[in-house]
Amino acid sequence: DGGITQSPKYLFRKEGQNVTLSCEQNLNHDAMYWYRQDPGQGLRLIYYSQIVNDFQKGDIAEGYSVSREKKESFPLTVTSAQKNPTAFYLCASSPDRGGYGYTFGSGTRLTVV
Amino acid sequence: AQSVTQPDIHITVSEGASLELRCNYSYGATPYLFWYVQSPGQGLQLLLKYFSGDTLVQGIKGFEAEFKRSQSSFNLRKPSVHWSDAAEYFCAVGREDDKIIFGKGTRLHILP
């Protein structure tokens, strides 16, 4: 079955370390997105990519970086510059620029200690 | 500015009772409209979507939503809730050539 796979489900890191969250899709979708979710704050867009080798900043891009070298993959790196990285991270994809709806992965819970 | 408002942060209903979750939007044109559901620690699952046509949309798990252009609303309804419906619900709007905008969510609690 087609879908989006986020790994790992849970991730623990020490403060000051960079960490990369994986997102892979086999839906042949062009666009991919990263969201951060904190209690009571809904979904906040970090980065998105509408085509391979291109991506744009979302609303809260500071302290994060991404790459889109393959259509199937859109990894997110949480850098040491991100002041409060502990959160639930969601990856999504869509067939085109977005208006037809997103398919979401099951998320990664990152805890920085 | 484009926005989505879910005025209720939390809603509590008894099992078997009817449910209505409110959603209002501000958008420059007739948008595409969505409702998603999220169980704790999980991703979002699409319940239903409206693109055009009949303004009453049927979705999965017995949910429906009605698009009211005059009120800029897209409220989600279910005639009889089950304990398994306890989750967070997100309304969202978009267009063919633009990203989706999500509301902040409504958490649904079910009383036994």
Coordinates of C-alpha atoms in Angstrom, one line a residue:
Chain A
D1 CA 0.0 0.0 0.0
G2 CA 1.1 3.5 -0.7
G3 CA 1.8 5.9 2.1
I4 CA 4.2 8.1 4.0
T5 CA 6.7 6.6 6.4
Q6 CA 8.2 8.7 9.2
S7 CA 11.0 7.3 11.2
P8 CA 11.8 6.9 14.0
K9 CA 8.6 7.1 16.0
Y10 CA 10.4 8.4 19.1
L11 CA 13.7 10.2 19.1
F12 CA 15.8 11.4 22.0
R13 CA 18.8 13.7 21.7
K14 CA 21.0 15.7 23.9
E15 CA 20.9 19.5 23.8
G16 CA 23.2 20.9 21.2
Q17 CA 23.1 18.0 18.8
N18 CA 21.7 18.1 15.4
V19 CA 19.2 15.4 14.5
T20 CA 17.6 14.3 11.2
L21 CA 14.0 13.1 10.9
S22 CA 13.2 10.8 8.0
C23 CA 10.2 11.1 5.7
E24 CA 9.6 8.8 2.7
Q25 CA 6.6 8.5 0.5
N26 CA 5.7 6.0 -2.2
L27 CA 2.6 7.9 -3.5
N28 CA 4.5 9.6 -6.4
H29 CA 3.4 12.9 -4.9
D30 CA 5.2 16.0 -6.1
A31 CA 4.9 18.1 -2.9
M32 CA 6.0 17.4 0.6
Y33 CA 5.7 19.3 3.9
W34 CA 7.0 19.4 7.4
Y35 CA 4.9 20.5 10.3
R36 CA 5.6 21.0 14.0
Q37 CA 2.8 20.3 16.5
D38 CA 2.8 21.6 20.1
P39 CA -0.1 21.3 22.5
G40 CA -2.8 24.0 21.8
Q41 CA -0.9 25.4 18.8
G42 CA -2.2 23.4 16.0
L43 CA 0.1 22.7 13.0
R44 CA 2.8 25.1 12.1
L45 CA 4.5 24.8 8.8
I46 CA 8.3 24.5 8.9
Y47 CA 9.4 23.8 5.3
Y48 CA 7.7 22.6 2.1
S49 CA 8.9 21.4 -1.3
Q50 CA 6.8 21.4 -4.4
I51 CA 9.4 19.8 -6.7
V52 CA 12.7 18.0 -6.4
N53 CA 15.7 20.1 -5.6
D54 CA 13.5 23.0 -4.5
F55 CA 12.0 24.0 -1.2
Q56 CA 10.6 27.0 0.6
K57 CA 10.6 28.2 4.2
G58 CA 7.3 28.0 6.1
D59 CA 6.3 30.0 9.1
I60 CA 8.8 28.7 11.6
A61 CA 11.9 27.7 9.6
E62 CA 14.5 29.1 11.9
G63 CA 16.7 26.3 13.4
Y64 CA 15.6 23.7 10.8
S65 CA 17.0 22.6 7.4
V66 CA 15.7 20.3 4.7
S67 CA 16.8 18.7 1.4
R68 CA 14.8 17.3 -1.5
E69 CA 17.2 15.3 -3.6
K70 CA 14.7 12.6 -4.5
K71 CA 11.0 12.8 -5.1
E72 CA 10.3 10.2 -2.5
S73 CA 12.3 11.7 0.4
F74 CA 12.2 14.9 2.4
P75 CA 14.4 14.7 5.5
L76 CA 14.2 17.4 8.2
T77 CA 17.3 18.3 10.3
V78 CA 16.7 20.0 13.6
T79 CA 19.8 21.9 14.3
S80 CA 21.3 23.1 17.6
A81 CA 20.1 26.6 16.7
Q82 CA 16.5 25.5 17.3
K83 CA 15.9 26.9 20.8
N84 CA 13.0 24.6 21.8
P85 CA 13.1 21.5 19.6
T86 CA 11.0 19.1 21.7
A87 CA 7.8 18.6 19.8
F88 CA 5.8 16.3 17.6
Y89 CA 6.8 16.5 13.9
L90 CA 4.5 15.6 11.1
C91 CA 5.4 15.0 7.4
A92 CA 2.8 15.3 4.7
S93 CA 2.6 15.0 0.9
S94 CA 0.2 16.0 -1.8
P95 CA -0.1 15.2 -5.5
D96 CA 0.4 18.8 -6.6
R97 CA 0.7 22.2 -5.1
G98 CA -1.6 21.3 -2.3
G99 CA -5.2 22.2 -2.7
Y100 CA -6.5 18.7 -3.2
G101 CA -5.5 17.6 0.3
Y102 CA -2.6 16.1 2.1
T103 CA -1.6 12.6 3.2
F104 CA 0.1 12.5 6.6
G105 CA 2.7 10.3 8.1
S106 CA 2.3 9.0 11.7
G107 CA 4.7 11.5 13.1
T108 CA 8.0 11.6 15.1
R109 CA 8.1 12.6 18.7
L110 CA 11.4 14.4 19.4
T111 CA 12.6 14.9 22.9
V112 CA 15.7 16.9 23.6
V113 CA 17.2 16.5 27.1
Chain B
A1 CA -5.6 37.4 5.2
Q2 CA -6.5 33.8 4.7
S3 CA -7.5 32.0 8.0
V4 CA -9.4 29.2 9.5
T5 CA -11.1 29.5 12.9
Q6 CA -12.3 26.7 15.1
P7 CA -13.9 28.6 18.0
D8 CA -14.1 25.6 20.3
I9 CA -10.8 24.4 21.8
H10 CA -12.5 21.6 23.7
I11 CA -15.9 20.0 23.4
T12 CA -17.4 17.3 25.6
V13 CA -20.4 15.2 24.6
S14 CA -22.0 12.1 25.9
E15 CA -21.7 8.8 24.0
G16 CA -24.7 8.5 21.7
A17 CA -25.3 12.2 21.6
S18 CA -25.1 14.3 18.4
L19 CA -22.0 16.3 17.6
E20 CA -21.3 19.5 15.7
L21 CA -17.9 21.0 15.4
R22 CA -17.7 24.5 14.1
C23 CA -15.3 25.9 11.4
N24 CA -15.3 29.3 9.9
Y25 CA -12.9 30.5 7.3
S26 CA -11.7 33.7 5.6
Y27 CA -10.5 33.2 2.0
G28 CA -10.3 35.2 -1.2
A29 CA -12.2 32.8 -3.3
T30 CA -14.3 29.7 -2.8
P31 CA -11.9 27.3 -1.2
Y32 CA -11.5 23.6 -1.0
L33 CA -12.5 22.5 2.5
F34 CA -11.3 19.6 4.6
W35 CA -11.8 18.0 7.9
Y36 CA -9.1 15.8 9.4
V37 CA -9.0 13.7 12.6
Q38 CA -6.0 13.0 14.8
S39 CA -5.8 10.3 17.5
P40 CA -3.1 10.9 20.2
G41 CA 0.4 10.3 19.0
Q42 CA -0.8 9.7 15.4
G43 CA -0.8 11.6 12.1
L44 CA -3.9 13.2 10.6
Q45 CA -6.5 11.3 8.7
L46 CA -8.8 12.8 6.2
L47 CA -12.5 12.6 7.2
L48 CA -14.0 14.4 4.2
K49 CA -13.5 17.1 1.7
Y50 CA -15.5 19.6 -0.3
F51 CA -14.4 20.9 -3.7
S52 CA -17.6 21.8 -5.5
G53 CA -21.2 20.6 -6.1
D54 CA -23.5 19.3 -3.3
T55 CA -22.8 21.4 -0.2
L56 CA -23.5 18.4 2.1
V57 CA -20.5 16.1 2.1
Q58 CA -20.4 12.6 3.5
G59 CA -17.2 11.3 5.0
I60 CA -15.8 8.3 6.7
K61 CA -16.8 7.0 10.2
G62 CA -20.3 8.4 9.8
F63 CA -19.3 12.1 9.7
E64 CA -20.7 14.7 7.4
A65 CA -20.1 18.4 6.8
E66 CA -22.1 21.2 5.3
F67 CA -20.6 24.1 3.3
K68 CA -22.5 27.4 3.8
R69 CA -21.1 30.0 1.6
S70 CA -23.1 32.9 3.1
Q71 CA -21.7 32.1 6.6
S72 CA -18.2 31.1 5.4
S73 CA -18.6 27.9 7.5
F74 CA -18.0 24.2 7.1
N75 CA -19.3 22.6 10.2
L76 CA -18.7 18.9 10.9
R77 CA -21.6 16.8 12.3
K78 CA -22.3 13.3 13.5
P79 CA -25.7 12.1 14.6
S80 CA -24.4 9.7 17.4
V81 CA -20.9 9.7 18.7
H82 CA -19.0 6.7 19.9
W83 CA -16.3 6.6 22.5
S84 CA -13.8 5.9 19.7
D85 CA -14.5 9.3 18.2
A86 CA -12.5 11.0 21.0
A87 CA -9.7 12.7 19.2
E88 CA -8.6 16.1 17.9
Y89 CA -10.3 17.5 14.8
F90 CA -8.8 19.9 12.3
C91 CA -10.6 22.0 9.7
A92 CA -8.6 23.2 6.8
V93 CA -9.0 25.2 3.6
G94 CA -7.0 25.4 0.4
R95 CA -7.1 26.0 -3.3
E96 CA -5.8 24.1 -6.3
D97 CA -2.6 26.2 -6.5
D98 CA -1.9 26.9 -2.9
K99 CA -1.0 25.3 0.4
I100 CA -3.6 24.2 2.9
I101 CA -4.3 26.3 5.9
F102 CA -5.2 24.5 9.1
G103 CA -7.3 25.6 12.0
K104 CA -5.9 25.1 15.5
G105 CA -8.1 22.1 16.2
T106 CA -10.9 21.1 18.5
R107 CA -10.4 18.3 21.0
L108 CA -13.4 16.1 21.4
H109 CA -14.0 14.3 24.7
I110 CA -16.7 11.6 25.1
L111 CA -18.5 10.9 28.4
P112 CA -19.5 7.3 28.9

